[in-house]
Amino acid sequence: MKLKEPTHLVWDDRLTEANKRHVSELNAALDRLSGLRAIEINVSGKFARSKIAWKLSTYQHALMHRLVALMDGVAVGWNNRCTLSAMLSARALMETLAVMAEFERQVTRLLKEENLGGLDTLAQNGIFASRDREWTKDYPETQAVSVLTYIDKFDKRAEGFRGHYDMLSERCHPNSLGHNFMFSKLDRADGTVRFCDEREPARNGQMILAAVALLPLMESVSAHLDDLIERVSDLHHRVAPVGGPAAESNSA
């Protein structure tokens, strides 16, 4: 199976000359992240030794695929001057960045505590998290955490993250900044309202770039998760070796 190559963000006159390098760096990071995505995760090697490691890696790569797909969506929208669509994808990308960063933090903490049960619960909830009431009624342990919780936690790591997310949300929601001040302008002299494709393309462009600016950080997050998951497998195998008497009860 061959994965689709993500679309590159194109620099144009909606951005400043100073943004050219930033756009180029984002595209390069996107290509590297795209190359890190798993096409399949087999039950072999470290994953044969630990089902918990298999679950954690499955969740990690599902998030990776989502990150790449969202950045692809940002670029497709931006390149075709569908700015609102680009903003919607950029905001969702911010959410996914925050979720993946918190995932890394929790795996780090739980591994240090050698808490295999906690690691298994973390992976299980991540893979099956839902806000569907019918689903969570039967499986309450899969209740999804509010995305704002992740946004606020990441804001402690990158100050201003929540503020920019909120600003972008105003554009993405059908509030005044997302319709009236996005697509129209009032001529106070005669009361005429004139509509356009977008009112402030330069400002919108800066908002989008700021939203996706931390994408390259996910390379180091993913690399760290790879190392952590390897160590989870080692720990799990040491505590409950495959084929050993405790394997069944500890493999979750």
Short mmCIF file of C-alpha atoms in Angstrom, two decimals:
data_model
loop_
_atom_site.label_atom_id
_atom_site.label_comp_id
_atom_site.label_asym_id
_atom_site.label_seq_id
_atom_site.Cartn_x
_atom_site.Cartn_y
_atom_site.Cartn_z
CA MET A 1 0.00 0.00 0.00
CA LYS A 2 1.31 3.44 -0.94
CA LEU A 3 0.29 6.49 1.03
CA LYS A 4 -0.70 9.75 -0.64
CA GLU A 5 2.02 12.40 -0.58
CA PRO A 6 0.82 15.46 1.37
CA THR A 7 0.32 18.76 -0.43
CA HIS A 8 2.89 21.49 0.16
CA LEU A 9 1.89 24.93 1.36
CA VAL A 10 2.56 27.51 -1.38
CA TRP A 11 3.97 30.90 -0.50
CA ASP A 12 2.19 33.79 -2.25
CA ASP A 13 1.52 37.51 -1.88
CA ARG A 14 -0.83 36.97 1.06
CA LEU A 15 2.30 36.32 3.11
CA THR A 16 5.42 38.39 3.69
CA GLU A 17 8.86 37.75 2.24
CA ALA A 18 9.97 36.81 5.74
CA ASN A 19 7.46 33.93 5.69
CA LYS A 20 9.12 32.18 2.73
CA ARG A 21 11.65 30.36 4.90
CA HIS A 22 8.98 29.42 7.43
CA VAL A 23 6.79 27.91 4.71
CA SER A 24 9.75 25.98 3.34
CA GLU A 25 10.59 24.60 6.80
CA LEU A 26 6.97 23.56 7.37
CA ASN A 27 6.90 21.69 4.07
CA ALA A 28 10.16 19.90 4.88
CA ALA A 29 8.87 18.90 8.32
CA LEU A 30 5.62 17.68 6.76
CA ASP A 31 7.55 15.46 4.35
CA ARG A 32 9.57 13.96 7.21
CA LEU A 33 6.45 13.35 9.32
CA SER A 34 4.75 11.78 6.33
CA GLY A 35 7.67 9.39 5.96
CA LEU A 36 7.43 8.38 9.62
CA ARG A 37 3.85 7.14 9.32
CA ALA A 38 3.39 3.40 9.67
CA ILE A 39 1.59 1.56 6.89
CA GLU A 40 1.03 -1.42 9.15
CA ILE A 41 1.95 -2.56 12.65
CA ASN A 42 2.56 -6.28 12.84
CA VAL A 43 2.43 -8.47 15.93
CA SER A 44 6.13 -9.24 15.84
CA GLY A 45 9.30 -8.17 17.63
CA LYS A 46 8.54 -5.77 20.48
CA PHE A 47 4.84 -5.91 19.67
CA ALA A 48 4.75 -9.71 20.01
CA ARG A 49 6.27 -9.27 23.47
CA SER A 50 3.79 -6.62 24.61
CA LYS A 51 0.21 -5.97 23.59
CA ILE A 52 0.37 -2.71 25.53
CA ALA A 53 3.26 -1.52 23.33
CA TRP A 54 1.24 -2.57 20.27
CA LYS A 55 -1.74 -0.50 21.46
CA LEU A 56 0.40 2.55 22.24
CA SER A 57 2.07 2.43 18.84
CA THR A 58 -1.29 1.99 17.09
CA TYR A 59 -2.58 5.14 18.80
CA GLN A 60 0.65 7.04 18.09
CA HIS A 61 0.51 6.34 14.37
CA ALA A 62 -3.21 7.04 14.09
CA LEU A 63 -2.43 10.51 15.47
CA MET A 64 0.49 10.84 13.04
CA HIS A 65 -1.74 10.06 10.09
CA ARG A 66 -4.24 12.63 11.34
CA LEU A 67 -1.53 15.30 11.67
CA VAL A 68 -0.32 14.76 8.13
CA ALA A 69 -3.87 14.68 6.75
CA LEU A 70 -4.76 17.93 8.51
CA MET A 71 -1.63 19.72 7.28
CA ASP A 72 -2.47 18.45 3.80
CA GLY A 73 -5.93 19.98 4.27
CA VAL A 74 -4.45 23.30 5.37
CA ALA A 75 -2.28 23.40 2.24
CA VAL A 76 -5.07 22.37 -0.15
CA GLY A 77 -7.38 25.03 1.29
CA TRP A 78 -4.72 27.74 1.35
CA ASN A 79 -3.35 27.03 -2.12
CA ASN A 80 -6.87 27.21 -3.58
CA ARG A 81 -7.72 30.38 -1.65
CA CYS A 82 -10.33 28.56 0.43
CA THR A 83 -9.08 30.31 3.54
CA LEU A 84 -11.88 29.34 5.88
CA SER A 85 -11.33 25.66 5.03
CA ALA A 86 -7.61 26.10 5.69
CA MET A 87 -8.41 27.67 9.06
CA LEU A 88 -10.71 24.82 10.03
CA SER A 89 -7.97 22.30 9.29
CA ALA A 90 -5.38 24.45 11.08
CA ARG A 91 -7.50 24.60 14.23
CA ALA A 92 -8.02 20.81 14.17
CA LEU A 93 -4.25 20.44 13.72
CA MET A 94 -3.67 22.52 16.87
CA GLU A 95 -5.99 20.17 18.76
CA THR A 96 -4.16 17.09 17.51
CA LEU A 97 -0.75 18.59 18.37
CA ALA A 98 -1.96 19.13 21.92
CA VAL A 99 -3.36 15.59 22.20
CA MET A 100 -0.15 14.00 20.92
CA ALA A 101 2.02 16.09 23.23
CA GLU A 102 -0.08 15.08 26.24
CA PHE A 103 0.08 11.44 25.12
CA GLU A 104 3.88 11.64 25.14
CA ARG A 105 3.83 13.24 28.60
CA GLN A 106 1.54 10.58 30.05
CA VAL A 107 3.54 7.68 28.58
CA THR A 108 6.71 9.21 30.04
CA ARG A 109 5.11 9.50 33.50
CA LEU A 110 3.48 6.07 33.55
CA LEU A 111 6.61 4.31 32.29
CA LYS A 112 8.67 5.97 35.02
CA GLU A 113 6.14 4.62 37.54
CA GLU A 114 6.25 1.21 35.79
CA ASN A 115 2.46 1.42 35.70
CA LEU A 116 1.52 -1.09 33.01
CA GLY A 117 -2.17 -0.92 33.88
CA GLY A 118 -2.15 2.85 33.46
CA LEU A 119 -0.32 2.55 30.13
CA ASP A 120 -2.87 0.05 28.88
CA THR A 121 -5.78 2.28 29.97
CA LEU A 122 -4.15 5.29 28.30
CA ALA A 123 -3.79 3.44 24.99
CA GLN A 124 -7.26 1.92 25.19
CA ASN A 125 -8.91 5.27 25.85
CA GLY A 126 -6.90 6.97 23.13
CA ILE A 127 -7.79 4.41 20.49
CA PHE A 128 -11.50 4.20 21.34
CA ALA A 129 -12.22 7.64 22.86
CA SER A 130 -15.66 8.90 21.96
CA ARG A 131 -18.32 11.45 22.88
CA ASP A 132 -21.09 9.30 21.45
CA ARG A 133 -23.57 8.85 24.30
CA GLU A 134 -24.77 5.43 23.23
CA TRP A 135 -21.22 4.13 22.93
CA THR A 136 -19.98 5.62 26.22
CA LYS A 137 -23.07 4.36 28.06
CA ASP A 138 -21.88 0.82 27.34
CA TYR A 139 -18.17 1.64 27.55
CA PRO A 140 -17.77 4.51 30.05
CA GLU A 141 -14.01 4.04 30.18
CA THR A 142 -13.78 5.38 26.61
CA GLN A 143 -15.35 8.77 27.44
CA ALA A 144 -13.32 11.32 25.48
CA VAL A 145 -11.55 14.11 27.33
CA SER A 146 -12.55 17.63 26.26
CA VAL A 147 -10.11 18.92 23.67
CA LEU A 148 -9.89 22.19 25.63
CA THR A 149 -8.27 20.22 28.45
CA TYR A 150 -5.47 19.24 26.07
CA ILE A 151 -5.25 22.79 24.70
CA ASP A 152 -4.88 24.23 28.21
CA LYS A 153 -2.23 21.69 29.17
CA PHE A 154 -0.21 22.45 26.05
CA ASP A 155 -0.55 26.18 26.73
CA LYS A 156 1.63 25.63 29.81
CA ARG A 157 4.32 24.33 27.48
CA ALA A 158 3.81 26.93 24.74
CA GLU A 159 2.41 30.12 26.25
CA GLY A 160 -0.15 31.79 24.01
CA PHE A 161 -1.29 28.53 22.42
CA ARG A 162 -4.76 28.74 24.01
CA GLY A 163 -5.12 32.40 23.10
CA HIS A 164 -4.39 31.75 19.45
CA TYR A 165 -6.67 28.72 19.44
CA ASP A 166 -9.51 30.86 20.79
CA MET A 167 -8.87 33.55 18.19
CA LEU A 168 -8.87 31.00 15.39
CA SER A 169 -12.07 29.50 16.79
CA GLU A 170 -13.80 32.86 16.37
CA ARG A 171 -12.96 32.69 12.66
CA CYS A 172 -14.03 29.05 12.41
CA HIS A 173 -17.34 29.47 14.23
CA PRO A 174 -20.36 31.16 12.63
CA ASN A 175 -19.75 34.23 14.80
CA SER A 176 -19.23 37.75 13.47
CA LEU A 177 -15.51 37.17 12.87
CA GLY A 178 -16.41 34.04 10.92
CA HIS A 179 -18.98 35.60 8.60
CA ASN A 180 -19.57 39.37 8.66
CA PHE A 181 -15.96 40.39 9.32
CA MET A 182 -14.64 37.56 7.16
CA PHE A 183 -16.59 38.19 3.97
CA SER A 184 -18.02 41.71 4.04
CA LYS A 185 -17.26 45.35 4.71
CA LEU A 186 -19.59 48.23 5.47
CA ASP A 187 -19.22 51.53 3.61
CA ARG A 188 -20.28 53.93 6.35
CA ALA A 189 -20.71 56.75 3.87
CA ASP A 190 -23.72 55.26 2.12
CA GLY A 191 -24.56 52.16 4.17
CA THR A 192 -23.59 49.72 1.41
CA VAL A 193 -22.31 46.30 2.49
CA ARG A 194 -19.87 44.84 -0.03
CA PHE A 195 -18.95 41.16 -0.02
CA CYS A 196 -15.69 39.50 -1.06
CA ASP A 197 -13.90 36.15 -0.95
CA GLU A 198 -12.09 37.22 2.22
CA ARG A 199 -11.65 40.59 3.85
CA GLU A 200 -8.18 40.36 5.41
CA PRO A 201 -6.08 37.83 3.48
CA ALA A 202 -2.76 38.91 4.99
CA ARG A 203 -4.05 38.70 8.56
CA ASN A 204 -5.71 35.38 7.84
CA GLY A 205 -2.46 34.05 6.42
CA GLN A 206 -0.55 34.94 9.57
CA MET A 207 -3.22 33.29 11.72
CA ILE A 208 -2.90 30.07 9.73
CA LEU A 209 0.90 30.06 9.86
CA ALA A 210 0.88 30.64 13.61
CA ALA A 211 -1.58 27.76 14.05
CA VAL A 212 0.66 25.24 12.27
CA ALA A 213 4.00 26.67 13.44
CA LEU A 214 4.62 23.87 15.96
CA LEU A 215 4.18 21.03 13.46
CA PRO A 216 7.98 20.36 13.35
CA LEU A 217 7.90 19.71 17.11
CA MET A 218 5.98 16.52 16.42
CA GLU A 219 9.10 14.95 14.89
CA SER A 220 10.86 14.92 18.26
CA VAL A 221 7.64 13.91 20.04
CA SER A 222 7.24 10.92 17.71
CA ALA A 223 10.90 9.92 18.08
CA HIS A 224 10.58 10.07 21.86
CA LEU A 225 7.42 7.96 21.73
CA ASP A 226 9.24 5.35 19.65
CA ASP A 227 11.87 5.08 22.38
CA LEU A 228 9.30 5.05 25.19
CA ILE A 229 7.22 2.33 23.53
CA GLU A 230 10.32 0.18 23.08
CA ARG A 231 10.96 0.52 26.81
CA VAL A 232 7.32 -0.29 27.60
CA SER A 233 7.76 -3.52 25.66
CA ASP A 234 10.93 -4.34 27.61
CA LEU A 235 9.18 -3.63 30.92
CA HIS A 236 6.10 -5.63 30.02
CA HIS A 237 8.20 -8.59 28.87
CA ARG A 238 10.27 -8.45 32.07
CA VAL A 239 7.18 -8.38 34.29
CA ALA A 240 5.13 -10.87 32.27
CA PRO A 241 7.28 -12.76 29.72
CA VAL A 242 5.45 -14.09 26.69
CA GLY A 243 4.43 -17.64 27.48
CA GLY A 244 5.09 -17.13 31.20
CA PRO A 245 2.50 -17.82 33.93
CA ALA A 246 1.68 -14.11 34.41
CA ALA A 247 1.54 -13.25 30.71
CA GLU A 248 -2.18 -13.72 30.25
CA SER A 249 -3.21 -11.64 33.26
CA ASN A 250 -0.84 -8.78 32.49
CA SER A 251 -1.11 -8.54 28.70
CA ALA A 252 -4.49 -6.71 28.86
#
